[in-house]
mmCIF file of C-alpha atoms in Angstrom:
data_model
loop_
_atom_site.group_PDB
_atom_site.id
_atom_site.type_symbol
_atom_site.label_atom_id
_atom_site.label_comp_id
_atom_site.label_asym_id
_atom_site.label_seq_id
_atom_site.Cartn_x
_atom_site.Cartn_y
_atom_site.Cartn_z
ATOM 1 C CA UNK A 10 130.982 47.342 -68.876
ATOM 2 C CA UNK A 11 133.164 49.878 -71.190
ATOM 3 C CA UNK A 12 132.973 49.786 -75.099
ATOM 4 C CA UNK A 13 134.916 52.531 -75.913
ATOM 5 C CA UNK A 14 137.898 52.848 -78.081
ATOM 6 C CA UNK A 15 141.224 52.421 -76.552
ATOM 7 C CA UNK A 16 145.031 52.275 -77.971
ATOM 8 C CA UNK A 17 147.491 50.197 -76.816
ATOM 9 C CA UNK A 18 150.079 53.244 -76.575
ATOM 10 C CA UNK A 19 147.701 54.289 -74.006
ATOM 11 C CA UNK A 20 148.409 51.766 -71.418
ATOM 12 C CA UNK A 21 152.185 52.708 -71.015
ATOM 13 C CA UNK A 22 153.715 54.355 -68.053
ATOM 14 C CA UNK A 23 153.186 58.618 -67.933
ATOM 15 C CA UNK A 24 155.151 58.851 -64.716
ATOM 16 C CA UNK A 25 155.085 58.733 -61.449
ATOM 17 C CA UNK A 26 153.854 62.886 -60.922
ATOM 18 C CA UNK A 27 150.719 63.238 -58.687
ATOM 19 C CA UNK A 28 150.700 66.637 -58.001
ATOM 20 C CA UNK A 29 147.450 68.316 -59.228
ATOM 21 C CA UNK A 30 146.012 64.303 -60.117
ATOM 22 C CA UNK A 31 143.214 64.048 -57.641
ATOM 23 C CA UNK A 32 140.518 63.072 -59.607
ATOM 24 C CA UNK A 33 139.853 59.070 -59.778
ATOM 25 C CA UNK A 34 137.440 57.227 -61.670
ATOM 26 C CA UNK A 35 136.401 54.287 -60.191
ATOM 27 C CA UNK A 36 134.800 51.482 -62.537
ATOM 28 C CA UNK A 37 133.644 47.985 -61.480
ATOM 29 C CA UNK A 38 134.908 45.427 -63.877
ATOM 30 C CA UNK A 39 132.351 43.255 -65.746
ATOM 31 C CA UNK A 40 129.996 44.219 -62.880
ATOM 32 C CA UNK A 41 126.764 42.278 -62.968
ATOM 33 C CA UNK A 42 128.662 38.952 -64.218
ATOM 34 C CA UNK A 43 130.784 39.411 -61.264
ATOM 35 C CA UNK A 44 128.889 39.345 -58.883
ATOM 36 C CA UNK A 45 127.099 36.735 -60.069
ATOM 37 C CA UNK A 46 130.830 34.551 -59.929
ATOM 38 C CA UNK A 47 130.680 35.099 -56.291
ATOM 39 C CA UNK A 48 127.280 33.903 -55.804
ATOM 40 C CA UNK A 49 128.445 30.871 -58.249
ATOM 41 C CA UNK A 50 132.148 30.085 -58.293
ATOM 42 C CA UNK A 51 131.592 26.884 -59.990
ATOM 43 C CA UNK A 52 131.245 28.963 -63.153
ATOM 44 C CA UNK A 53 134.237 30.787 -62.688
ATOM 45 C CA UNK A 54 136.534 30.338 -65.865
ATOM 46 C CA UNK A 55 133.606 29.940 -68.903
ATOM 47 C CA UNK A 56 131.759 32.321 -70.523
ATOM 48 C CA UNK A 57 129.148 33.510 -68.862
ATOM 49 C CA UNK A 58 126.574 36.412 -70.018
ATOM 50 C CA UNK A 59 124.211 38.221 -67.587
ATOM 51 C CA UNK A 60 120.381 38.696 -69.545
ATOM 52 C CA UNK A 61 116.916 37.360 -69.929
ATOM 53 C CA UNK A 62 115.603 35.630 -72.558
ATOM 54 C CA UNK A 63 116.990 35.356 -76.252
ATOM 55 C CA UNK A 64 114.786 38.981 -77.592
ATOM 56 C CA UNK A 65 116.500 40.652 -74.820
ATOM 57 C CA UNK A 66 120.014 42.299 -74.322
ATOM 58 C CA UNK A 67 123.402 41.373 -73.061
ATOM 59 C CA UNK A 68 123.334 43.377 -69.772
ATOM 60 C CA UNK A 69 127.207 41.677 -68.793
ATOM 61 C CA UNK A 70 129.593 39.394 -69.822
ATOM 62 C CA UNK A 71 133.121 38.218 -68.324
ATOM 63 C CA UNK A 72 136.091 38.156 -70.196
ATOM 64 C CA UNK A 73 136.027 34.701 -71.175
ATOM 65 C CA UNK A 74 132.770 35.520 -73.226
ATOM 66 C CA UNK A 75 133.813 38.560 -74.441
ATOM 67 C CA UNK A 76 136.795 36.973 -76.248
ATOM 68 C CA UNK A 77 134.112 35.591 -78.603
ATOM 69 C CA UNK A 78 132.834 39.276 -79.193
ATOM 70 C CA UNK A 79 129.906 39.118 -76.678
ATOM 71 C CA UNK A 80 129.513 43.121 -75.475
ATOM 72 C CA UNK A 81 126.744 44.802 -73.055
ATOM 73 C CA UNK A 82 123.804 45.470 -75.212
ATOM 74 C CA UNK A 83 123.944 43.189 -77.390
ATOM 75 C CA UNK A 84 120.735 40.886 -78.643
ATOM 76 C CA UNK A 85 121.057 37.559 -76.604
ATOM 77 C CA UNK A 86 120.406 35.680 -79.623
ATOM 78 C CA UNK A 87 123.705 37.347 -81.175
ATOM 79 C CA UNK A 88 125.095 36.821 -77.925
ATOM 80 C CA UNK A 89 124.760 33.156 -77.953
ATOM 81 C CA UNK A 90 124.770 33.248 -81.619
ATOM 82 C CA UNK A 91 128.916 34.282 -81.119
ATOM 83 C CA UNK A 92 129.161 31.964 -78.390
ATOM 84 C CA UNK A 93 127.066 29.154 -78.013
ATOM 85 C CA UNK A 94 128.974 27.311 -74.921
ATOM 86 C CA UNK A 95 127.833 30.912 -72.956
ATOM 87 C CA UNK A 96 126.792 29.722 -69.987
ATOM 88 C CA UNK A 97 123.384 32.291 -69.296
ATOM 89 C CA UNK A 98 122.685 33.807 -65.711
ATOM 90 C CA UNK A 99 119.262 35.753 -65.336
ATOM 91 C CA UNK A 100 120.062 38.804 -63.670
ATOM 92 C CA UNK A 101 119.305 39.806 -59.945
ATOM 93 C CA UNK A 102 119.105 43.494 -59.172
ATOM 94 C CA UNK A 103 118.606 43.548 -55.734
ATOM 95 C CA UNK A 104 121.746 41.852 -55.549
ATOM 96 C CA UNK A 105 123.624 43.919 -57.728
ATOM 97 C CA UNK A 106 122.187 46.983 -55.903
ATOM 98 C CA UNK A 107 123.125 45.723 -53.089
ATOM 99 C CA UNK A 108 127.075 45.127 -53.694
ATOM 100 C CA UNK A 109 126.690 48.620 -55.907
ATOM 101 C CA UNK A 110 125.779 49.976 -51.846
ATOM 102 C CA UNK A 111 128.457 48.554 -50.130
ATOM 103 C CA UNK A 112 131.257 49.832 -52.784
ATOM 104 C CA UNK A 113 130.024 53.084 -52.277
ATOM 105 C CA UNK A 114 130.289 53.230 -49.116
ATOM 106 C CA UNK A 115 133.604 51.866 -49.372
ATOM 107 C CA UNK A 116 134.588 54.709 -51.923
ATOM 108 C CA UNK A 117 132.474 57.459 -49.441
ATOM 109 C CA UNK A 118 134.733 56.347 -46.254
ATOM 110 C CA UNK A 119 137.750 57.812 -48.746
ATOM 111 C CA UNK A 120 135.513 61.386 -49.011
ATOM 112 C CA UNK A 121 132.910 62.782 -48.846
ATOM 113 C CA UNK A 122 133.267 64.006 -52.456
ATOM 114 C CA UNK A 123 132.238 61.441 -54.434
ATOM 115 C CA UNK A 124 129.617 61.890 -57.961
ATOM 116 C CA UNK A 125 128.127 58.553 -58.265
ATOM 117 C CA UNK A 126 126.965 58.409 -62.178
ATOM 118 C CA UNK A 127 125.534 54.375 -62.215
ATOM 119 C CA UNK A 128 125.385 51.161 -60.246
ATOM 120 C CA UNK A 129 128.924 50.502 -60.898
ATOM 121 C CA UNK A 130 130.791 53.864 -61.294
ATOM 122 C CA UNK A 131 131.421 57.127 -59.565
ATOM 123 C CA UNK A 132 134.324 59.629 -59.916
ATOM 124 C CA UNK A 133 136.171 60.599 -56.352
ATOM 125 C CA UNK A 134 138.011 64.147 -55.834
ATOM 126 C CA UNK A 135 140.116 63.336 -52.927
ATOM 127 C CA UNK A 136 142.705 65.914 -53.026
ATOM 128 C CA UNK A 137 140.928 66.468 -48.782
ATOM 129 C CA UNK A 138 142.244 62.967 -48.081
ATOM 130 C CA UNK A 139 145.824 63.420 -49.419
ATOM 131 C CA UNK A 140 147.013 64.437 -45.849
ATOM 132 C CA UNK A 141 145.197 61.672 -44.095
ATOM 133 C CA UNK A 142 145.815 58.679 -46.856
ATOM 134 C CA UNK A 143 148.673 59.797 -48.755
ATOM 135 C CA UNK A 144 148.714 60.151 -52.677
ATOM 136 C CA UNK A 145 146.029 59.872 -55.416
ATOM 137 C CA UNK A 146 147.275 56.285 -56.719
ATOM 138 C CA UNK A 147 148.194 55.016 -53.099
ATOM 139 C CA UNK A 148 144.040 55.472 -52.170
ATOM 140 C CA UNK A 149 143.222 54.000 -55.908
ATOM 141 C CA UNK A 150 145.138 50.662 -54.490
ATOM 142 C CA UNK A 151 143.559 51.190 -50.961
ATOM 143 C CA UNK A 152 140.365 51.412 -53.034
ATOM 144 C CA UNK A 153 140.463 48.628 -54.901
ATOM 145 C CA UNK A 154 141.996 46.158 -51.815
ATOM 146 C CA UNK A 155 139.023 47.176 -49.819
ATOM 147 C CA UNK A 156 136.675 46.431 -52.567
ATOM 148 C CA UNK A 157 138.224 43.210 -53.330
ATOM 149 C CA UNK A 158 138.166 41.875 -50.178
ATOM 150 C CA UNK A 159 134.759 43.134 -48.812
ATOM 151 C CA UNK A 160 132.702 41.778 -52.084
ATOM 152 C CA UNK A 161 135.176 39.464 -53.954
ATOM 153 C CA UNK A 162 134.911 41.317 -57.216
ATOM 154 C CA UNK A 163 137.005 43.883 -58.845
ATOM 155 C CA UNK A 164 137.197 47.090 -59.858
ATOM 156 C CA UNK A 165 139.502 49.561 -62.149
ATOM 157 C CA UNK A 166 140.867 53.060 -60.912
ATOM 158 C CA UNK A 167 141.821 56.201 -63.376
ATOM 159 C CA UNK A 168 143.827 58.955 -61.760
ATOM 160 C CA UNK A 169 144.012 62.141 -63.807
ATOM 161 C CA UNK A 170 143.437 65.975 -63.442
ATOM 162 C CA UNK A 171 140.042 65.945 -64.923
ATOM 163 C CA UNK A 172 136.881 63.813 -64.961
ATOM 164 C CA UNK A 173 136.965 63.293 -68.661
ATOM 165 C CA UNK A 174 141.038 61.794 -68.462
ATOM 166 C CA UNK A 175 140.493 59.939 -65.633
ATOM 167 C CA UNK A 176 137.788 57.959 -67.082
ATOM 168 C CA UNK A 177 139.566 57.026 -69.681
ATOM 169 C CA UNK A 178 142.157 55.762 -67.608
ATOM 170 C CA UNK A 179 140.027 53.764 -65.587
ATOM 171 C CA UNK A 180 138.889 52.056 -69.330
ATOM 172 C CA UNK A 181 142.651 51.603 -70.555
ATOM 173 C CA UNK A 182 143.436 49.773 -67.034
ATOM 174 C CA UNK A 183 140.549 47.276 -67.683
ATOM 175 C CA UNK A 184 140.448 44.620 -65.835
ATOM 176 C CA UNK A 185 141.465 45.106 -62.417
ATOM 177 C CA UNK A 186 144.215 47.743 -62.454
ATOM 178 C CA UNK A 187 144.936 51.312 -62.092
ATOM 179 C CA UNK A 188 146.516 53.990 -65.103
ATOM 180 C CA UNK A 189 148.113 57.282 -63.350
ATOM 181 C CA UNK A 190 148.146 60.182 -66.481
ATOM 182 C CA UNK A 191 149.908 62.967 -65.023
ATOM 183 C CA UNK A 192 148.597 66.623 -65.569
ATOM 184 C CA UNK A 193 151.803 67.550 -67.699
ATOM 185 C CA UNK A 194 151.388 64.315 -69.663
ATOM 186 C CA UNK A 195 147.261 64.678 -70.638
ATOM 187 C CA UNK A 196 147.590 66.136 -74.036
ATOM 188 C CA UNK A 197 150.667 63.413 -74.857
ATOM 189 C CA UNK A 198 148.354 60.834 -73.590
ATOM 190 C CA UNK A 199 145.174 61.978 -74.993
ATOM 191 C CA UNK A 200 147.165 62.665 -78.859
ATOM 192 C CA UNK A 201 147.372 58.858 -78.988
ATOM 193 C CA UNK A 202 143.882 57.478 -78.793
ATOM 194 C CA UNK A 203 141.345 56.909 -81.339
ATOM 195 C CA UNK A 204 138.896 60.215 -82.520
ATOM 196 C CA UNK A 205 135.769 57.679 -80.467
ATOM 197 C CA UNK A 206 137.515 58.055 -77.205
ATOM 198 C CA UNK A 207 136.053 61.560 -76.981
ATOM 199 C CA UNK A 208 133.059 62.245 -75.041
ATOM 200 C CA UNK A 209 130.309 63.389 -77.446
ATOM 201 C CA UNK A 210 132.011 61.491 -80.721
ATOM 202 C CA UNK A 211 129.054 58.814 -81.368
ATOM 203 C CA UNK A 212 129.310 56.645 -84.506
ATOM 204 C CA UNK A 213 127.520 59.629 -86.685
ATOM 205 C CA UNK A 214 130.257 62.298 -85.443
ATOM 206 C CA UNK A 215 132.535 59.542 -85.802
ATOM 207 C CA UNK A 216 131.923 59.231 -89.484
ATOM 208 C CA UNK A 217 131.584 62.539 -90.428
ATOM 209 C CA UNK A 218 135.194 63.569 -88.753
ATOM 210 C CA UNK A 219 136.219 60.390 -90.992
ATOM 211 C CA UNK A 220 134.990 61.970 -94.172
ATOM 212 C CA UNK A 221 137.386 64.588 -93.381
ATOM 213 C CA UNK A 222 140.105 62.716 -92.954
ATOM 214 C CA UNK A 223 139.844 63.451 -89.191
ATOM 215 C CA UNK A 224 140.682 59.780 -87.337
ATOM 216 C CA UNK A 225 142.746 60.460 -84.292
ATOM 217 C CA UNK A 226 142.623 62.799 -81.143
ATOM 218 C CA UNK A 227 145.302 64.374 -82.555
ATOM 219 C CA UNK A 228 144.622 65.644 -85.625
ATOM 220 C CA UNK A 229 141.697 67.131 -83.758
ATOM 221 C CA UNK A 230 143.550 68.896 -81.543
ATOM 222 C CA UNK A 231 145.685 69.927 -84.798
ATOM 223 C CA UNK A 232 142.480 71.653 -86.034
ATOM 224 C CA UNK A 233 141.660 75.907 -85.671
ATOM 225 C CA UNK A 234 138.329 75.170 -83.638
ATOM 226 C CA UNK A 235 136.557 77.006 -87.128
ATOM 227 C CA UNK A 236 137.727 74.367 -88.966
ATOM 228 C CA UNK A 237 136.258 72.142 -87.022
ATOM 229 C CA UNK A 238 132.869 73.217 -86.062
ATOM 230 C CA UNK A 239 132.604 73.309 -89.951
ATOM 231 C CA UNK A 240 132.841 69.539 -89.999
ATOM 232 C CA UNK A 241 130.266 69.295 -86.581
ATOM 233 C CA UNK A 242 128.781 72.378 -85.949
ATOM 234 C CA UNK A 243 129.724 75.038 -83.503
ATOM 235 C CA UNK A 244 128.949 74.006 -80.368
ATOM 236 C CA UNK A 245 129.767 70.715 -80.624
ATOM 237 C CA UNK A 246 133.247 71.682 -82.354
ATOM 238 C CA UNK A 247 133.974 73.771 -79.678
ATOM 239 C CA UNK A 248 133.149 70.922 -76.801
ATOM 240 C CA UNK A 249 135.599 68.187 -79.479
ATOM 241 C CA UNK A 250 138.700 70.339 -78.696
ATOM 242 C CA UNK A 251 138.667 71.151 -75.785
ATOM 243 C CA UNK A 252 138.411 67.481 -74.578
ATOM 244 C CA UNK A 253 141.287 66.751 -77.200
ATOM 245 C CA UNK A 254 143.558 69.143 -75.262
ATOM 246 C CA UNK A 255 142.236 67.785 -71.683
ATOM 247 C CA UNK A 256 140.478 71.068 -70.792
ATOM 248 C CA UNK A 257 137.458 69.844 -68.868
ATOM 249 C CA UNK A 258 136.458 72.204 -65.808
ATOM 250 C CA UNK A 259 133.791 70.317 -64.505
ATOM 251 C CA UNK A 260 134.035 69.008 -60.560
ATOM 252 C CA UNK A 261 132.614 66.160 -58.930
ATOM 253 C CA UNK A 262 129.314 67.000 -57.637
ATOM 254 C CA UNK A 263 128.582 64.909 -54.790
ATOM 255 C CA UNK A 264 125.535 62.736 -54.611
ATOM 256 C CA UNK A 265 123.642 60.635 -57.363
ATOM 257 C CA UNK A 266 120.967 62.722 -58.626
ATOM 258 C CA UNK A 267 118.655 60.327 -60.880
ATOM 259 C CA UNK A 268 116.940 62.414 -63.986
ATOM 260 C CA UNK A 269 114.736 59.194 -64.473
ATOM 261 C CA UNK A 270 113.628 55.687 -63.134
ATOM 262 C CA UNK A 271 111.865 53.318 -65.272
ATOM 263 C CA UNK A 272 111.875 49.934 -66.333
ATOM 264 C CA UNK A 273 111.021 48.087 -69.676
ATOM 265 C CA UNK A 274 110.952 44.407 -70.783
ATOM 266 C CA UNK A 275 111.462 42.729 -74.205
ATOM 267 C CA UNK A 276 108.205 39.789 -75.000
ATOM 268 C CA UNK A 277 109.533 36.449 -75.407
ATOM 269 C CA UNK A 278 106.964 36.186 -78.522
ATOM 270 C CA UNK A 279 105.437 39.520 -80.090
ATOM 271 C CA UNK A 280 101.998 39.926 -78.423
ATOM 272 C CA UNK A 281 99.395 40.821 -79.703
ATOM 273 C CA UNK A 282 96.641 41.241 -77.368
ATOM 274 C CA UNK A 283 96.376 44.357 -75.982
ATOM 275 C CA UNK A 284 95.311 43.053 -72.362
ATOM 276 C CA UNK A 285 98.753 41.375 -72.273
ATOM 277 C CA UNK A 286 100.584 44.809 -72.528
ATOM 278 C CA UNK A 287 98.916 46.601 -70.474
ATOM 279 C CA UNK A 288 98.998 43.898 -67.517
ATOM 280 C CA UNK A 289 102.956 44.067 -68.422
ATOM 281 C CA UNK A 290 102.399 47.900 -68.046
ATOM 282 C CA UNK A 291 101.008 47.505 -64.781
ATOM 283 C CA UNK A 292 104.202 45.694 -63.494
ATOM 284 C CA UNK A 293 106.789 47.214 -65.160
ATOM 285 C CA UNK A 294 104.364 50.644 -63.254
ATOM 286 C CA UNK A 295 104.470 48.911 -60.007
ATOM 287 C CA UNK A 296 108.676 48.902 -60.390
ATOM 288 C CA UNK A 297 109.275 52.539 -60.843
ATOM 289 C CA UNK A 298 107.452 52.890 -58.304
ATOM 290 C CA UNK A 299 109.269 51.189 -55.482
ATOM 291 C CA UNK A 300 112.376 52.313 -56.973
ATOM 292 C CA UNK A 301 110.534 55.797 -56.286
ATOM 293 C CA UNK A 302 109.915 55.096 -53.277
ATOM 294 C CA UNK A 303 113.761 53.297 -51.874
ATOM 295 C CA UNK A 304 115.423 56.714 -54.017
ATOM 296 C CA UNK A 305 113.656 58.904 -51.977
ATOM 297 C CA UNK A 306 112.020 60.912 -55.019
ATOM 298 C CA UNK A 307 108.745 61.384 -56.281
ATOM 299 C CA UNK A 308 108.324 62.116 -60.490
ATOM 300 C CA UNK A 309 106.070 64.239 -62.583
ATOM 301 C CA UNK A 310 105.951 62.726 -65.841
ATOM 302 C CA UNK A 311 104.802 59.821 -67.102
ATOM 303 C CA UNK A 312 105.960 57.977 -69.842
ATOM 304 C CA UNK A 313 105.986 55.191 -71.711
ATOM 305 C CA UNK A 314 107.800 53.616 -74.679
ATOM 306 C CA UNK A 315 106.354 50.613 -77.032
ATOM 307 C CA UNK A 316 108.430 48.721 -79.809
ATOM 308 C CA UNK A 317 106.145 46.838 -82.829
ATOM 309 C CA UNK A 318 106.836 43.761 -84.591
ATOM 310 C CA UNK A 319 108.916 46.012 -87.588
ATOM 311 C CA UNK A 320 111.332 47.347 -84.557
ATOM 312 C CA UNK A 321 108.914 50.514 -85.025
ATOM 313 C CA UNK A 322 110.129 52.373 -81.646
ATOM 314 C CA UNK A 323 107.285 54.956 -80.115
ATOM 315 C CA UNK A 324 107.266 57.304 -77.076
ATOM 316 C CA UNK A 325 104.412 58.925 -75.366
ATOM 317 C CA UNK A 326 104.385 60.768 -71.847
ATOM 318 C CA UNK A 327 102.494 63.464 -69.729
ATOM 319 C CA UNK A 328 102.975 65.195 -66.800
ATOM 320 C CA UNK A 329 101.025 65.621 -63.770
ATOM 321 C CA UNK A 330 99.494 68.174 -61.847
ATOM 322 C CA UNK A 331 101.155 66.773 -58.882
ATOM 323 C CA UNK A 332 104.631 64.465 -58.712
ATOM 324 C CA UNK A 333 104.182 61.152 -57.261
ATOM 325 C CA UNK A 334 105.555 57.967 -56.456
ATOM 326 C CA UNK A 335 102.473 55.662 -56.004
ATOM 327 C CA UNK A 336 101.766 52.672 -58.837
ATOM 328 C CA UNK A 337 98.497 52.971 -59.353
ATOM 329 C CA UNK A 338 98.608 56.573 -60.019
ATOM 330 C CA UNK A 339 101.915 55.960 -62.502
ATOM 331 C CA UNK A 340 99.832 52.912 -64.140
ATOM 332 C CA UNK A 341 96.740 54.903 -64.371
ATOM 333 C CA UNK A 342 98.424 57.241 -67.408
ATOM 334 C CA UNK A 343 100.543 54.376 -68.773
ATOM 335 C CA UNK A 344 97.285 52.642 -69.463
ATOM 336 C CA UNK A 345 95.842 56.332 -71.201
ATOM 337 C CA UNK A 346 99.518 56.459 -72.967
ATOM 338 C CA UNK A 347 99.150 52.834 -74.537
ATOM 339 C CA UNK A 348 95.845 53.207 -75.970
ATOM 340 C CA UNK A 349 96.733 56.485 -78.114
ATOM 341 C CA UNK A 350 99.685 54.680 -79.343
ATOM 342 C CA UNK A 351 98.914 54.247 -83.181
ATOM 343 C CA UNK A 352 100.043 50.365 -83.362
ATOM 344 C CA UNK A 353 98.806 50.283 -86.730
ATOM 345 C CA UNK A 354 97.683 46.622 -86.033
ATOM 346 C CA UNK A 355 101.065 45.513 -85.020
ATOM 347 C CA UNK A 356 102.026 42.756 -82.224
ATOM 348 C CA UNK A 357 104.136 44.777 -79.769
ATOM 349 C CA UNK A 358 107.811 43.171 -79.290
ATOM 350 C CA UNK A 359 108.941 45.642 -76.396
ATOM 351 C CA UNK A 360 107.091 47.620 -73.576
ATOM 352 C CA UNK A 361 108.529 50.179 -71.167
ATOM 353 C CA UNK A 362 107.108 52.329 -68.439
ATOM 354 C CA UNK A 363 109.539 55.870 -67.179
ATOM 355 C CA UNK A 364 109.583 58.335 -64.207
ATOM 356 C CA UNK A 365 110.533 61.606 -65.131
ATOM 357 C CA UNK A 366 111.302 65.424 -63.788
ATOM 358 C CA UNK A 367 112.242 63.852 -60.322
ATOM 359 C CA UNK A 368 112.197 65.327 -57.197
ATOM 360 C CA UNK A 369 113.657 64.635 -53.430
ATOM 361 C CA UNK A 370 109.836 63.444 -51.803
ATOM 362 C CA UNK A 371 111.364 65.342 -48.499
ATOM 363 C CA UNK A 372 110.846 68.867 -50.703
ATOM 364 C CA UNK A 373 107.455 68.190 -52.216
ATOM 365 C CA UNK A 374 103.928 68.558 -50.520
ATOM 366 C CA UNK A 375 102.019 65.704 -51.946
ATOM 367 C CA UNK A 376 98.748 66.383 -52.622
ATOM 368 C CA UNK A 377 95.942 63.645 -51.834
ATOM 369 C CA UNK A 378 94.163 62.055 -55.017
ATOM 370 C CA UNK A 379 90.814 62.013 -56.020
ATOM 371 C CA UNK A 380 90.903 58.225 -55.286
ATOM 372 C CA UNK A 381 92.520 59.365 -51.930
ATOM 373 C CA UNK A 382 90.140 62.141 -50.719
ATOM 374 C CA UNK A 383 87.066 59.848 -51.186
ATOM 375 C CA UNK A 384 88.760 56.730 -50.333
ATOM 376 C CA UNK A 385 91.377 57.408 -47.621
ATOM 377 C CA UNK A 386 95.249 58.017 -48.190
ATOM 378 C CA UNK A 387 95.490 53.733 -48.288
ATOM 379 C CA UNK A 388 96.899 53.012 -51.437
ATOM 380 C CA UNK A 389 100.470 54.466 -50.770
ATOM 381 C CA UNK A 390 100.216 53.389 -47.525
ATOM 382 C CA UNK A 391 99.265 49.161 -49.167
ATOM 383 C CA UNK A 392 102.606 50.042 -51.646
ATOM 384 C CA UNK A 393 104.880 50.827 -48.731
ATOM 385 C CA UNK A 394 103.803 47.662 -46.958
ATOM 386 C CA UNK A 395 104.616 46.015 -50.478
ATOM 387 C CA UNK A 396 108.156 46.788 -50.272
ATOM 388 C CA UNK A 397 108.570 46.079 -46.660
ATOM 389 C CA UNK A 398 107.168 42.117 -47.314
ATOM 390 C CA UNK A 399 109.451 42.217 -50.292
ATOM 391 C CA UNK A 400 112.587 43.651 -48.864
ATOM 392 C CA UNK A 401 112.152 40.867 -45.870
ATOM 393 C CA UNK A 402 111.380 37.924 -48.517
ATOM 394 C CA UNK A 403 112.358 38.755 -52.022
ATOM 395 C CA UNK A 404 110.397 40.360 -54.567
ATOM 396 C CA UNK A 405 108.264 37.295 -55.616
ATOM 397 C CA UNK A 406 107.095 37.181 -52.095
ATOM 398 C CA UNK A 407 104.274 39.320 -53.341
ATOM 399 C CA UNK A 408 103.140 39.695 -56.967
ATOM 400 C CA UNK A 409 101.986 42.926 -58.949
ATOM 401 C CA UNK A 410 97.857 43.744 -58.989
ATOM 402 C CA UNK A 411 96.677 42.589 -62.387
ATOM 403 C CA UNK A 412 93.957 44.449 -64.408
ATOM 404 C CA UNK A 413 90.113 43.334 -63.841
ATOM 405 C CA UNK A 414 87.585 44.375 -65.731
ATOM 406 C CA UNK A 415 87.088 48.222 -66.274
ATOM 407 C CA UNK A 416 88.485 50.660 -64.586
ATOM 408 C CA UNK A 417 89.548 49.275 -60.836
ATOM 409 C CA UNK A 418 92.383 46.854 -59.865
ATOM 410 C CA UNK A 419 92.146 44.036 -58.218
ATOM 411 C CA UNK A 420 94.299 43.376 -54.875
ATOM 412 C CA UNK A 421 97.814 42.502 -55.047
ATOM 413 C CA UNK A 422 98.576 38.360 -53.913
ATOM 414 C CA UNK A 423 100.681 36.625 -51.708
ATOM 415 C CA UNK A 424 102.334 33.847 -53.916
#
């Protein structure tokens, strides 16, 4: 869910001229929480929070929970202090991906020019669909109706001349709404917004601008570029000035290319036993590899993230000779990286494994590993077989492998 700054003035009717407004931004409303309410209708109307244990973070919250100040990415312990009566639901990522895929199929039935940017949002360029389906707002209402009827969840849609403004429109349309900003009204719309609404304005940039008395998009637009560049840097200043005037030439790029695939977990209690940390890294490597295979990609760089009990976060990475989508290969690199992390004797709070530098698997000739050259190419085939079992019977049907004494891994076990 979006937590970008909003403006009450921006929610008004900006006119109905749809010429030049072919960009749509579709954003699901409280997506994870909405999917859970479909699965658990008895929870409707209650403050529901999707997340893990108290040491994890909030993935999503219903609007009833948000009324108490609960937001995504908030630590669960803080969320439960803000809303003690919240109903906490453990996440089911398989269910979320299934609904997401269905929603994206709806969008691609409208136009092939769809750029999925996350599991619950996408940009569309509907210029080519207007003759067949009507003006952009009609297409937006069609999408909202189809998503509601087919999946019982809602989405908000922004309609504008650029991607940046379309995204701002969908944020101001939430929940379950649509907002059109005609091309000629773009600058007037932007001038109603706080400076934090601009892409690239984080907390530090916002504070830097505030020291100069700049708090609104209108004030940025009214500055000359050279002055703004003195405040926040040359490239950043030019970028913000362009956005303040509605200049965003980026087209909608069909498809969605993941830049990295990873998984991480926060332990329920800080862990001093490195064997336990290593076992969790094995599980995360297994998860990463399965996601790589499902996405049809391979990765060349493996990285690990470790957060110690004093909240210090350490990262290490290693680039492979050949890209991989095999869990065992990912784990062996991750284990070596973990061994090189100086924990200063502190227990571990969080562990993460990520695979980066992705390429489409079909475009990369696969080189056999040393193990495969000796034992035959059975490791990847075994992991693919596990994928198939989990697809049929659920992820819990087969557990991840466990580390055995020495450098080899024990066989995965059936539950």
